[in-house]
PDB file of C-alpha atoms in Angstrom:
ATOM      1  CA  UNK A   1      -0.395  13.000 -30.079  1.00 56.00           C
ATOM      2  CA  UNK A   2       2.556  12.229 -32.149  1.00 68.00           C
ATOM      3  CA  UNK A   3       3.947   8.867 -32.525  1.00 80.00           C
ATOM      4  CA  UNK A   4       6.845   6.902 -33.684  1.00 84.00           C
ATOM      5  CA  UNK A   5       6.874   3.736 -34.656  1.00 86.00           C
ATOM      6  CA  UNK A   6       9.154   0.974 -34.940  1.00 87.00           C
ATOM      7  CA  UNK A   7       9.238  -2.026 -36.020  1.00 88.00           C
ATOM      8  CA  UNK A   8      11.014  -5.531 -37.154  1.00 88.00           C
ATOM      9  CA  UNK A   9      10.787  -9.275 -37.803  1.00 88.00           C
ATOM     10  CA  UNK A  10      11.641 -11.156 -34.733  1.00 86.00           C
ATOM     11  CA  UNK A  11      11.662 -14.739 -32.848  1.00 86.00           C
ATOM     12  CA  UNK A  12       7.975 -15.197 -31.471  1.00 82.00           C
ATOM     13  CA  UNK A  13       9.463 -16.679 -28.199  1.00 79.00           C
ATOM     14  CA  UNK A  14      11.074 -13.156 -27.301  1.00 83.00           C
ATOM     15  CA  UNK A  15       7.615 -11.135 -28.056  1.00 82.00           C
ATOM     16  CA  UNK A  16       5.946 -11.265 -25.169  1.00 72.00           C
ATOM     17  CA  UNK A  17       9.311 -10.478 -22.248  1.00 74.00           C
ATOM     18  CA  UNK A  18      10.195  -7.457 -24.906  1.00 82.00           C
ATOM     19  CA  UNK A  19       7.212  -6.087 -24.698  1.00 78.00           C
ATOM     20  CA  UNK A  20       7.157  -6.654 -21.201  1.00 65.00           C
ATOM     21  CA  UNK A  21      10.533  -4.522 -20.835  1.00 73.00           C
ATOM     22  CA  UNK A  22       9.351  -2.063 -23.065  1.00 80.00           C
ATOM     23  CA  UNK A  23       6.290  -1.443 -21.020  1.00 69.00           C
ATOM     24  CA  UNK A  24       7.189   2.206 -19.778  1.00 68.00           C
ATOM     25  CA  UNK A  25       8.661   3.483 -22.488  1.00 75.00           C
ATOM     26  CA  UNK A  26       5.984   2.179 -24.956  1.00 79.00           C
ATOM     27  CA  UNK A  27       2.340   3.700 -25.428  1.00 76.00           C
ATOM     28  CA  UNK A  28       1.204  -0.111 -26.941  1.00 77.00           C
ATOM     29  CA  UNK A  29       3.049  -3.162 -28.691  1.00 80.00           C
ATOM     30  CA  UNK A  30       2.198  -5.487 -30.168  1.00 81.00           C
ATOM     31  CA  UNK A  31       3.079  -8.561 -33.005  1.00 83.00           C
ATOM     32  CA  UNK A  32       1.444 -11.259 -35.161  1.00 79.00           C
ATOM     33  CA  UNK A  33       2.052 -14.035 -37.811  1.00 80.00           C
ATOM     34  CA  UNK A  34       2.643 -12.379 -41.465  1.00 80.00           C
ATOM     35  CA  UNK A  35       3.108 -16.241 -42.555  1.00 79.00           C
ATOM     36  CA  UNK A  36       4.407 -19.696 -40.850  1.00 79.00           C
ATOM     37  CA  UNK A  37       7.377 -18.625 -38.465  1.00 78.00           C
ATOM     38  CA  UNK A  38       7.908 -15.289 -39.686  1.00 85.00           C
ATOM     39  CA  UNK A  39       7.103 -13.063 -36.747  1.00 88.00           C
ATOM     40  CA  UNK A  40       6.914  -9.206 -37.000  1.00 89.00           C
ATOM     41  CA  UNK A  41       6.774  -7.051 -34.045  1.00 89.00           C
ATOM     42  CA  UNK A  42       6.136  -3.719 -33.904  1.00 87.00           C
ATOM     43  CA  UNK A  43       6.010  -0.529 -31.020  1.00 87.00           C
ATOM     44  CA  UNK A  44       4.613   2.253 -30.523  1.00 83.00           C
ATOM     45  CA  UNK A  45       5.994   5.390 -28.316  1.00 83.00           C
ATOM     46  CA  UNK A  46       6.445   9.102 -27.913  1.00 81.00           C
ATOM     47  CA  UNK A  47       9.093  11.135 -29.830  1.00 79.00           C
ATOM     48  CA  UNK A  48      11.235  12.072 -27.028  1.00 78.00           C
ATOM     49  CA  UNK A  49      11.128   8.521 -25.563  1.00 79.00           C
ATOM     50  CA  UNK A  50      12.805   7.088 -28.707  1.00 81.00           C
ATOM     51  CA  UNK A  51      16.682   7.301 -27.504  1.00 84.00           C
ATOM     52  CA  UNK A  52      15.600   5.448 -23.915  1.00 84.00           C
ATOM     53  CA  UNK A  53      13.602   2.924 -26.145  1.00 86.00           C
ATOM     54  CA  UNK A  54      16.043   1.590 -28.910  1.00 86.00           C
ATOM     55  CA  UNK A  55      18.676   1.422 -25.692  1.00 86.00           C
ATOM     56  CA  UNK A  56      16.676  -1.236 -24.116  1.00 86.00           C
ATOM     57  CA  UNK A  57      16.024  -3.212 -27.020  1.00 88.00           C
ATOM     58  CA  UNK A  58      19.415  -2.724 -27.547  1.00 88.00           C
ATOM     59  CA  UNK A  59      20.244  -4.198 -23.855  1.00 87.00           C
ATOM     60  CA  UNK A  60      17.522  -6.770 -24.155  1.00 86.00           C
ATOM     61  CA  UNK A  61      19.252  -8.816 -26.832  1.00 89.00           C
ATOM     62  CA  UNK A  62      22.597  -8.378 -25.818  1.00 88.00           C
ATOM     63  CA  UNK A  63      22.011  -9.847 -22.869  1.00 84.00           C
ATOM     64  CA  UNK A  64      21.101 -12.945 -24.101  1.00 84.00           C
ATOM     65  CA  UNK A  65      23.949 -12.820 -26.721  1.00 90.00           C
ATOM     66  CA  UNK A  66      21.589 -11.607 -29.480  1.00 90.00           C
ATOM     67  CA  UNK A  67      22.285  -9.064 -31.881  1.00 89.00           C
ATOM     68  CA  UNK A  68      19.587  -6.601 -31.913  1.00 85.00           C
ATOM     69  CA  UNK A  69      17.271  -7.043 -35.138  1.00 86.00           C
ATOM     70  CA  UNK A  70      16.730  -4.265 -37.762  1.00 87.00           C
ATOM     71  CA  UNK A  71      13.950  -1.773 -37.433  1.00 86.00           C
ATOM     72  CA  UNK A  72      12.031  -0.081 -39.435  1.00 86.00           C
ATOM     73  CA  UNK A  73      11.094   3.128 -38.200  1.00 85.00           C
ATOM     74  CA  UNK A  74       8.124   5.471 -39.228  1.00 84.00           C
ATOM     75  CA  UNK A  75       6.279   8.880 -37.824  1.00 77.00           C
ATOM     76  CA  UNK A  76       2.915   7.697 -37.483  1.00 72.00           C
ATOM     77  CA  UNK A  77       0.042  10.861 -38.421  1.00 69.00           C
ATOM     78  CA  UNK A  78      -0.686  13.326 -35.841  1.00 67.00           C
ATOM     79  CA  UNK A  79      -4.410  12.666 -34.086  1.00 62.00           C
ATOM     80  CA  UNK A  80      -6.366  11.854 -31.282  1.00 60.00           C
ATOM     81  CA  UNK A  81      -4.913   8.423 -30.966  1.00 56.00           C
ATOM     82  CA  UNK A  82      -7.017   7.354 -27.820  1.00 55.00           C
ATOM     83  CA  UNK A  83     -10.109   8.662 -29.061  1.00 57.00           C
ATOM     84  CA  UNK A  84      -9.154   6.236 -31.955  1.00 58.00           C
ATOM     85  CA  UNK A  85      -8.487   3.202 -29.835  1.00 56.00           C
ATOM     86  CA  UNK A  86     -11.779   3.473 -28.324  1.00 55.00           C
ATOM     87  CA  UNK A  87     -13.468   4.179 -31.598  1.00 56.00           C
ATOM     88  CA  UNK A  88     -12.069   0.556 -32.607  1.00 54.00           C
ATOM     89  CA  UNK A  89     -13.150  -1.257 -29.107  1.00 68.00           C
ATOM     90  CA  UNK A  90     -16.864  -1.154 -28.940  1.00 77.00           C
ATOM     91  CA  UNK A  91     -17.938  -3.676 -26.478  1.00 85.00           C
ATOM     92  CA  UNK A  92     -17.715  -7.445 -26.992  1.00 87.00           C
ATOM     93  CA  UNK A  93     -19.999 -10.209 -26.246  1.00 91.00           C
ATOM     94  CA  UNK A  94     -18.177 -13.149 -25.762  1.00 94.00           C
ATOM     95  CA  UNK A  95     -20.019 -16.550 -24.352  1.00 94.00           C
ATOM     96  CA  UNK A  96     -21.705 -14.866 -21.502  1.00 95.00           C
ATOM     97  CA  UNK A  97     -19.790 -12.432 -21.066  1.00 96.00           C
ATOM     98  CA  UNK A  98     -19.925  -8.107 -22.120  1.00 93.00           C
ATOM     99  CA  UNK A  99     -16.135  -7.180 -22.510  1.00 91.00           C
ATOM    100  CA  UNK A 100     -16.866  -3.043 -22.556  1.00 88.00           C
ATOM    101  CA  UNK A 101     -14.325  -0.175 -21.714  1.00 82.00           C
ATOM    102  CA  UNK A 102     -15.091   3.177 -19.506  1.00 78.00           C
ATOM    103  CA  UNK A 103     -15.618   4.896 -22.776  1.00 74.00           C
ATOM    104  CA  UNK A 104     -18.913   2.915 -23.378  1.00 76.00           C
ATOM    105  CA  UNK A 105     -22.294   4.575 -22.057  1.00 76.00           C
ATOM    106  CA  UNK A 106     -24.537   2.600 -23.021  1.00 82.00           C
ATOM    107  CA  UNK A 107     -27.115   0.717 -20.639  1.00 87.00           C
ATOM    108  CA  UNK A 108     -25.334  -3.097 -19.741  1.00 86.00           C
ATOM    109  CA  UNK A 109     -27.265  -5.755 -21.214  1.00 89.00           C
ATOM    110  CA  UNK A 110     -29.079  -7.360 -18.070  1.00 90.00           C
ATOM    111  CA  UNK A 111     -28.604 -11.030 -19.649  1.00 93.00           C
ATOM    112  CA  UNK A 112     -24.814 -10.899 -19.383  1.00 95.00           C
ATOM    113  CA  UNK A 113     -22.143 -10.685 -17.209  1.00 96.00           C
ATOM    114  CA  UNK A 114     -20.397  -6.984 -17.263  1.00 95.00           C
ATOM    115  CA  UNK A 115     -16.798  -7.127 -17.393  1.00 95.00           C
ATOM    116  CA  UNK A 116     -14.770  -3.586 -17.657  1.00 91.00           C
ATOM    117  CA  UNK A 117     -11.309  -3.798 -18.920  1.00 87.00           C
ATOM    118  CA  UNK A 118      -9.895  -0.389 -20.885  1.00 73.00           C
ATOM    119  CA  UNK A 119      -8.897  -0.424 -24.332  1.00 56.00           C
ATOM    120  CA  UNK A 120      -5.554   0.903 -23.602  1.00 47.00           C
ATOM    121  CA  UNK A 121      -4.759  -2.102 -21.591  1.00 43.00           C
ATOM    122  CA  UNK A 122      -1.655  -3.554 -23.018  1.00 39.00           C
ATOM    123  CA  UNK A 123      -2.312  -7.315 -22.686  1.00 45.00           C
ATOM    124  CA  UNK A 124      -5.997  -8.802 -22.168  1.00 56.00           C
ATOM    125  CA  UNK A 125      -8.905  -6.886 -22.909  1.00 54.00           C
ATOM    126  CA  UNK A 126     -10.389  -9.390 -25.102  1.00 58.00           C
ATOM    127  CA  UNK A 127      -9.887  -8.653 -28.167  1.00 64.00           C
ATOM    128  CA  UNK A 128      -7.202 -11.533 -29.042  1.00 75.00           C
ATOM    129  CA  UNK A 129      -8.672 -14.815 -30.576  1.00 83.00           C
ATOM    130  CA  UNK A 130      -7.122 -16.430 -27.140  1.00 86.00           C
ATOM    131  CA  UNK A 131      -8.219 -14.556 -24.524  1.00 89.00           C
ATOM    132  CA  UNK A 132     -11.804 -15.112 -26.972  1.00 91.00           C
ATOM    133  CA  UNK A 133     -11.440 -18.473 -26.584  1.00 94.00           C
ATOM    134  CA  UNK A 134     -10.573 -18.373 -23.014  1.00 96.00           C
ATOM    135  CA  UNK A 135     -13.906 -16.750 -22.339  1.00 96.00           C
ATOM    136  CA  UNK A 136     -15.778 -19.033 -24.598  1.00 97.00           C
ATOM    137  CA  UNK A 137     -14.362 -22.148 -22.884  1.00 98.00           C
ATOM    138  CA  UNK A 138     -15.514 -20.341 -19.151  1.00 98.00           C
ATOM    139  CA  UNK A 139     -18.777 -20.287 -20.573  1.00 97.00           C
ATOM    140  CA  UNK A 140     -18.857 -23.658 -21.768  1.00 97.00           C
ATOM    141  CA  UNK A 141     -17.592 -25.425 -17.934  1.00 97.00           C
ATOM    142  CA  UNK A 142     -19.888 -23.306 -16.526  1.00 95.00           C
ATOM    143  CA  UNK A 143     -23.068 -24.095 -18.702  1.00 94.00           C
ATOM    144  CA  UNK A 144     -21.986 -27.978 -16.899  1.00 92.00           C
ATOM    145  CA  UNK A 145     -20.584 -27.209 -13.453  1.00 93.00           C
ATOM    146  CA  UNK A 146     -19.365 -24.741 -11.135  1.00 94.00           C
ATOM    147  CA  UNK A 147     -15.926 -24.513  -9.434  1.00 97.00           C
ATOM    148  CA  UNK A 148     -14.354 -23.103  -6.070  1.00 97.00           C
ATOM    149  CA  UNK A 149     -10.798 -22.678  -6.509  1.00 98.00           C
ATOM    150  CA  UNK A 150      -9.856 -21.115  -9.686  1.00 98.00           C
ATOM    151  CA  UNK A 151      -6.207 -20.258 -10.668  1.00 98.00           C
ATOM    152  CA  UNK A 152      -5.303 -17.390 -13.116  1.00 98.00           C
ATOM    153  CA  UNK A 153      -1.725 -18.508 -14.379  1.00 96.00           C
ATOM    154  CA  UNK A 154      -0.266 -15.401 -16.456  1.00 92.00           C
ATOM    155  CA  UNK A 155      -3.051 -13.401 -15.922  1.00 91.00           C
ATOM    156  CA  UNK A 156      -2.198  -9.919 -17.653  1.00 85.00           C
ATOM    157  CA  UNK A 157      -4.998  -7.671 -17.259  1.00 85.00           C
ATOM    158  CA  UNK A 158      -6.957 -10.312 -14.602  1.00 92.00           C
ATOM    159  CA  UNK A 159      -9.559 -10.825 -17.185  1.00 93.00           C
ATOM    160  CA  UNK A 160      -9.596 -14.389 -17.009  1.00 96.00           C
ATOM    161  CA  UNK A 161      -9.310 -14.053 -12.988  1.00 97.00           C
ATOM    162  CA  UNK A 162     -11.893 -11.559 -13.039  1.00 97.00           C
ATOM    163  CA  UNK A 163     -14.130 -13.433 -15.895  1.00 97.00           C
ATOM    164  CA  UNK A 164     -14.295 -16.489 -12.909  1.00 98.00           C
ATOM    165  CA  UNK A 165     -15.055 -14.709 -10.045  1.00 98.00           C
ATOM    166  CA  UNK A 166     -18.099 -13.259 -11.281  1.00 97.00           C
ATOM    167  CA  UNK A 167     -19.310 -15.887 -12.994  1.00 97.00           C
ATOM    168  CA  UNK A 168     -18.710 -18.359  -9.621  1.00 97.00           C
ATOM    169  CA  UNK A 169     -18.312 -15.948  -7.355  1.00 97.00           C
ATOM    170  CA  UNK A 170     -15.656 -17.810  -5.508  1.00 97.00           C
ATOM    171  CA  UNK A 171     -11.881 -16.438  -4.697  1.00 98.00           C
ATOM    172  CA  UNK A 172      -9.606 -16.739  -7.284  1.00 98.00           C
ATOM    173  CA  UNK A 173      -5.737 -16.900  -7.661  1.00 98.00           C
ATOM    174  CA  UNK A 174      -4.028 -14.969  -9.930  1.00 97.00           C
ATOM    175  CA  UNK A 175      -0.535 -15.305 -11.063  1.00 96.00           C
ATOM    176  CA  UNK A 176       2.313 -13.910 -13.008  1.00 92.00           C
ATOM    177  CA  UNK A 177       5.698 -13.387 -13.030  1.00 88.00           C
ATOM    178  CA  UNK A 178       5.555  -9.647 -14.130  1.00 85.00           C
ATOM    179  CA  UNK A 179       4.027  -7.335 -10.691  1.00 88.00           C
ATOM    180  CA  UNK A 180       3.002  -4.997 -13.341  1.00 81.00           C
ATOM    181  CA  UNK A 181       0.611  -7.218 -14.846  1.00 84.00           C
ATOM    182  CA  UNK A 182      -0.268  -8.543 -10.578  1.00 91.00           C
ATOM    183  CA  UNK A 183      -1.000  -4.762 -10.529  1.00 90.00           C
ATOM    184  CA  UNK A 184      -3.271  -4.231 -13.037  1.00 87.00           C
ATOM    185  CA  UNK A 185      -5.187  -7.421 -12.286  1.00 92.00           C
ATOM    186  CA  UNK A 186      -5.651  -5.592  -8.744  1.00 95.00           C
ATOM    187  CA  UNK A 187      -6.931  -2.588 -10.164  1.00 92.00           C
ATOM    188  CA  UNK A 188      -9.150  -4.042 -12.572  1.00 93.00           C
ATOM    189  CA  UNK A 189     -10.803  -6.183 -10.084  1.00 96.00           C
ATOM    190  CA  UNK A 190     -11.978  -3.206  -8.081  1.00 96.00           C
ATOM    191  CA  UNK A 191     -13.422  -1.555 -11.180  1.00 94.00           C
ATOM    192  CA  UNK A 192     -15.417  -4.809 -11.383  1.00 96.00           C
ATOM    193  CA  UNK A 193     -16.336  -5.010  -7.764  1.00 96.00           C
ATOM    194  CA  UNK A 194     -14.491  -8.020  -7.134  1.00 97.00           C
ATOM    195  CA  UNK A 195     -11.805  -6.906  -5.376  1.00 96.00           C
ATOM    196  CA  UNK A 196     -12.572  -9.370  -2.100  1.00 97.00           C
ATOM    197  CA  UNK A 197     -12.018 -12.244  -4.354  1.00 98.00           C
ATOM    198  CA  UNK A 198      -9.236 -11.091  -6.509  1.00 97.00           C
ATOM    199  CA  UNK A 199      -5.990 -12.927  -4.576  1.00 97.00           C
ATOM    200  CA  UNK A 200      -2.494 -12.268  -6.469  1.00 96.00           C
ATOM    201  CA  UNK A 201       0.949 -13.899  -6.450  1.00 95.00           C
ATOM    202  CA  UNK A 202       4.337 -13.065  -8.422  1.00 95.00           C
ATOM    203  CA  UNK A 203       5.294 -16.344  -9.277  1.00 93.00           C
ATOM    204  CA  UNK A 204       7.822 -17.674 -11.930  1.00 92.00           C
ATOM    205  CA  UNK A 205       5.406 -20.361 -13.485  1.00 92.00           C
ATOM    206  CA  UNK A 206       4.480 -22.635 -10.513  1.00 94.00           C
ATOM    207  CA  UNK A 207       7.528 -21.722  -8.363  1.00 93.00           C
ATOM    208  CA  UNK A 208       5.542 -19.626  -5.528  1.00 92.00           C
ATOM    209  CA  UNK A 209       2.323 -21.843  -5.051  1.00 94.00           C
ATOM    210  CA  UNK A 210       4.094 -25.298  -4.352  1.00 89.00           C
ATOM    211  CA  UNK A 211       1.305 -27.128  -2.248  1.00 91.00           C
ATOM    212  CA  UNK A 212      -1.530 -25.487  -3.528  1.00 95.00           C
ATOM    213  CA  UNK A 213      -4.065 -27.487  -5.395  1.00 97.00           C
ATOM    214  CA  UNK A 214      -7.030 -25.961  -7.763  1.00 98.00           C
ATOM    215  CA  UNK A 215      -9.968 -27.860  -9.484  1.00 97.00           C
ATOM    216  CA  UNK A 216     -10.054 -25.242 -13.005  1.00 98.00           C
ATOM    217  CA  UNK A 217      -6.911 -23.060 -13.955  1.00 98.00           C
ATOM    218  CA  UNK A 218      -6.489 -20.816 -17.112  1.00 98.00           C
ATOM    219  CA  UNK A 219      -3.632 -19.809 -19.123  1.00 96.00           C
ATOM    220  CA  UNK A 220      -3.331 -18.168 -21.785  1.00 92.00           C
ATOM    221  CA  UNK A 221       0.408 -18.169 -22.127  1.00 86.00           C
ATOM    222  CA  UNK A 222       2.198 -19.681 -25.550  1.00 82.00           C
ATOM    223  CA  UNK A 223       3.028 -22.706 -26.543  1.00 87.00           C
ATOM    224  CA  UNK A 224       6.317 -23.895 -25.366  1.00 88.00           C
ATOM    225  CA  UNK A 225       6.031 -22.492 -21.968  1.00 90.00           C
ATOM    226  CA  UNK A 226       2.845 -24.870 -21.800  1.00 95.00           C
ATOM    227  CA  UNK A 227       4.084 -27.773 -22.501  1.00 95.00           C
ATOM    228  CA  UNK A 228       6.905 -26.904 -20.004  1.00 95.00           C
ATOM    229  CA  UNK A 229       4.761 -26.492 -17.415  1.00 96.00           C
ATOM    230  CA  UNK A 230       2.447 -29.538 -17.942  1.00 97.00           C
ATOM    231  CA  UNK A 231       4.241 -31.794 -15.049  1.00 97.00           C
ATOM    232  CA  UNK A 232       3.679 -28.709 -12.825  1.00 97.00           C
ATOM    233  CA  UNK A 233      -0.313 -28.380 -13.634  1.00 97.00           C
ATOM    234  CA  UNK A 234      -0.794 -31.836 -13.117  1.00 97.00           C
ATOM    235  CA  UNK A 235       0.786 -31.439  -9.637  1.00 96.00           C
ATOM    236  CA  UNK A 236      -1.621 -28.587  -9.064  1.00 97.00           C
ATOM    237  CA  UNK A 237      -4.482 -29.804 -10.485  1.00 97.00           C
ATOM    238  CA  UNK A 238      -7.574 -32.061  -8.422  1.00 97.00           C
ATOM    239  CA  UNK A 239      -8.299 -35.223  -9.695  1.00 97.00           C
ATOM    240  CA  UNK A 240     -11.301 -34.452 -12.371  1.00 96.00           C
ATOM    241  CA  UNK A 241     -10.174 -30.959 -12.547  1.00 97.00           C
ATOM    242  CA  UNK A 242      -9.831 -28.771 -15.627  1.00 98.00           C
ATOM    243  CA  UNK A 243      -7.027 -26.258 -17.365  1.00 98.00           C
ATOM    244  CA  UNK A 244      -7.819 -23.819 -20.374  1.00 98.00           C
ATOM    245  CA  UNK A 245      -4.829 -23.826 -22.287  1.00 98.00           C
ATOM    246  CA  UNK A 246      -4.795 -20.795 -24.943  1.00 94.00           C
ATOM    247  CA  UNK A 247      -2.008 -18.513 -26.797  1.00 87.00           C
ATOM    248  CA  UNK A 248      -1.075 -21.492 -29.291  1.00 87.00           C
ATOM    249  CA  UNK A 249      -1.713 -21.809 -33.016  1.00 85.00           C
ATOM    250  CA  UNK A 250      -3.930 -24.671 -34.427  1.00 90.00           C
ATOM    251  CA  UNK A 251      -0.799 -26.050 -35.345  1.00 89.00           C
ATOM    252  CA  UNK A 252       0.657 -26.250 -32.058  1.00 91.00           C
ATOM    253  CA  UNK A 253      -2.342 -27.767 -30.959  1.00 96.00           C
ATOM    254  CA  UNK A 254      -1.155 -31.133 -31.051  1.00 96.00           C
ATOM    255  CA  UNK A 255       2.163 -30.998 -29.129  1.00 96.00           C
ATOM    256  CA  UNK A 256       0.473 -29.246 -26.494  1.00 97.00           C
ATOM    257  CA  UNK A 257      -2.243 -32.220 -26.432  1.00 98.00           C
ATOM    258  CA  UNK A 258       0.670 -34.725 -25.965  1.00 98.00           C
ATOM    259  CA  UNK A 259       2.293 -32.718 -23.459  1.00 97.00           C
ATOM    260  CA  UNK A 260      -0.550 -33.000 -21.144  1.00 98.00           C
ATOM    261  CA  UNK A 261      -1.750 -35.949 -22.272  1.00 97.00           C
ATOM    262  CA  UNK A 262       1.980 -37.479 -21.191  1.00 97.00           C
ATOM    263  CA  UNK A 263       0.877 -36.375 -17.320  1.00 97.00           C
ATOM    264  CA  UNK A 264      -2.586 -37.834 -17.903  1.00 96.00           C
ATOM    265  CA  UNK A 265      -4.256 -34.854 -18.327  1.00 98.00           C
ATOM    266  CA  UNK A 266      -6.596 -35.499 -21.701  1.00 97.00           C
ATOM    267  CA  UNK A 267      -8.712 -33.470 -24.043  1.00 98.00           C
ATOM    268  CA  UNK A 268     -12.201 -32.297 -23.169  1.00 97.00           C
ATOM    269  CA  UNK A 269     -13.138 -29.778 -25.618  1.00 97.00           C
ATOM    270  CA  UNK A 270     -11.124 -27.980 -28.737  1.00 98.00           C
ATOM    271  CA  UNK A 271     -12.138 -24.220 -29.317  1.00 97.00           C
ATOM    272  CA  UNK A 272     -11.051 -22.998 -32.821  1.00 96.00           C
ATOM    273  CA  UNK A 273     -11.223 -19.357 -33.464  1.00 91.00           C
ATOM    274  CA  UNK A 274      -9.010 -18.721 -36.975  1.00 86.00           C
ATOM    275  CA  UNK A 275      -6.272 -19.476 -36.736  1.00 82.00           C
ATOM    276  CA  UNK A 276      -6.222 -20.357 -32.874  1.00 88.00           C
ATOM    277  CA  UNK A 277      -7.157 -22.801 -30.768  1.00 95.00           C
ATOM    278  CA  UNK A 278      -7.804 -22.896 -27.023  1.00 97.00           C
ATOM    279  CA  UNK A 279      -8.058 -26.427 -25.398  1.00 98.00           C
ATOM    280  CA  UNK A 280     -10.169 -27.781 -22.477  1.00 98.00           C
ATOM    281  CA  UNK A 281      -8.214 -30.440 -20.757  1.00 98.00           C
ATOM    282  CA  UNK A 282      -9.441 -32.559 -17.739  1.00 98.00           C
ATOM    283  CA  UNK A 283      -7.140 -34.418 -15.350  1.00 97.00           C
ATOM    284  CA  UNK A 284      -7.801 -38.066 -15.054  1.00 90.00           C
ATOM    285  CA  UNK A 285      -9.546 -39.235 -11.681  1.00 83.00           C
ATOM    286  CA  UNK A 286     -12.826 -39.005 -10.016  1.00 72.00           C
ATOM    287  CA  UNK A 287     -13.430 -35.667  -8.261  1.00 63.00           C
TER     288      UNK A 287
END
């Protein structure tokens, strides 16, 4: 397969919803820190998708009274580009958790808990230091307790969602405001056999599950839409209950703390993974 490339420096804030409206156009996207605040972002897609592609980043920032940023294009080599995606996921023990893709034949370890998410899966398949540290903080709550009403906020892929209903085997919730990414979470869930406990909802944030109260949530978001939402979690979270907070540089760390900490939600447990961190944060309150 032959593929273009493009690709620019860009606002970190704006990564994740254009990728999100690149999504079928694009074979993959993806960005990351080249130093402090400089942001590059790059894309990936098919030659005769190119002119339907720079129109919608084109449309993207002018509606929100951007000019568009300057790409760099390139023709990437022509090969078996799946064949090398899957060549660079082998399967990934993380906490107790196997994170393996179809591709992957080998017996599953009997120790662990199987989880199946494809390589070609744009966002989650566990590669990321957060969504790592999202598994590795599952694993540490449930080395101490176990929980029966889970919340996926922004769940991508579903496997967070998916990650706590097989290792509680309770229903869970799982949210986001894209129904592609409510989609896949369905889909992935019956490859894991959990379908029956996979629940989704399009929500903006907290917007569609007003009411409803949960005793562990995850999110692996980014930082400023966390702290935004920290009045909202600690609406929606028991007494004594717990969020995952993940996506955020160890930088970031702090504001997020204070954020929560503001709503009397508090620190429980700090997961560093280079240069990202993932916090455990427990609501005050007996349970």
């Amino acid at each position: 397969m032959n593929l273009r490339q493009l690709e620019c420096s860009l606002d970190v804030t704006l990564a994740e919803e254009l990728s999100f409206s690149l999504e079928e156009e694009a074979v993959a996207s993806s960005w990351y820190e080249v130093k402090p605040e400089h942001w590059v972002f790059q894309v990936l897609f098919k030659e005769d998708q190119g002119s339907v592609l720079r129109e919608k980043i084109t449309t993207f920032f002018g509606d929100k009274n951007l000019p568009p940023p300057n790409f760099t294009g390139s023709i990437l080599p022509d090969k078996d580009w799946m064949t090398a995606v899957y060549r660079d996921f082998p399967p990934l023990t993380i906490g107790r958790f196997y994170i393996y893709g179809s591709h992957i034949q080998d017996p599953l370890p009997v120790d662990l808990i199987p989880l199946q998410i494809e390589a070609a899966t744009a966002f989650g398949s566990g590669q990321h230091e957060s969504t790592e540290g999202c598994l590795k903080a599952l694993t540490f709550l449930g080395e101490q307790k176990s929980f029966t009403h889970p919340l996926d906020m922004g769940c991508g892929s579903g496997i967070l969602a998916i990650g706590m209903a097989l290792l509680w085997k309770v229903p869970v919730l799982a949210c986001d405001n894209d129904p592609e990414a409510v989609r896949v979470t369905l889909e992935n869930g019956k490859k894991n056999g959990v379908e029956h406990l996979i629940h989704t909802e399009v929500s903006e944030g907290f917007a569609a599950l007003q009411g409803k109260t949960f005793d562990i949530i995850t999110a692996n978001i980014l930082a400023g839409p966390l702290c935004q939402m920290a009045e909202d979690v600690r609406r929606a979270l028991v007494p004594g209950g717990f969020i995952i907070l993940s996506g955020l540089l160890n930088r970031q760390a702090e504001d997020v703390i204070d954020a929560y900490r503001s709503v009397g939600i508090r620190l429980f447990h700090q997961i560093f993974i280079g240069d990202w961190s993932t916090l455990i944060m427990r609501k005050e309150g007996d349970e």
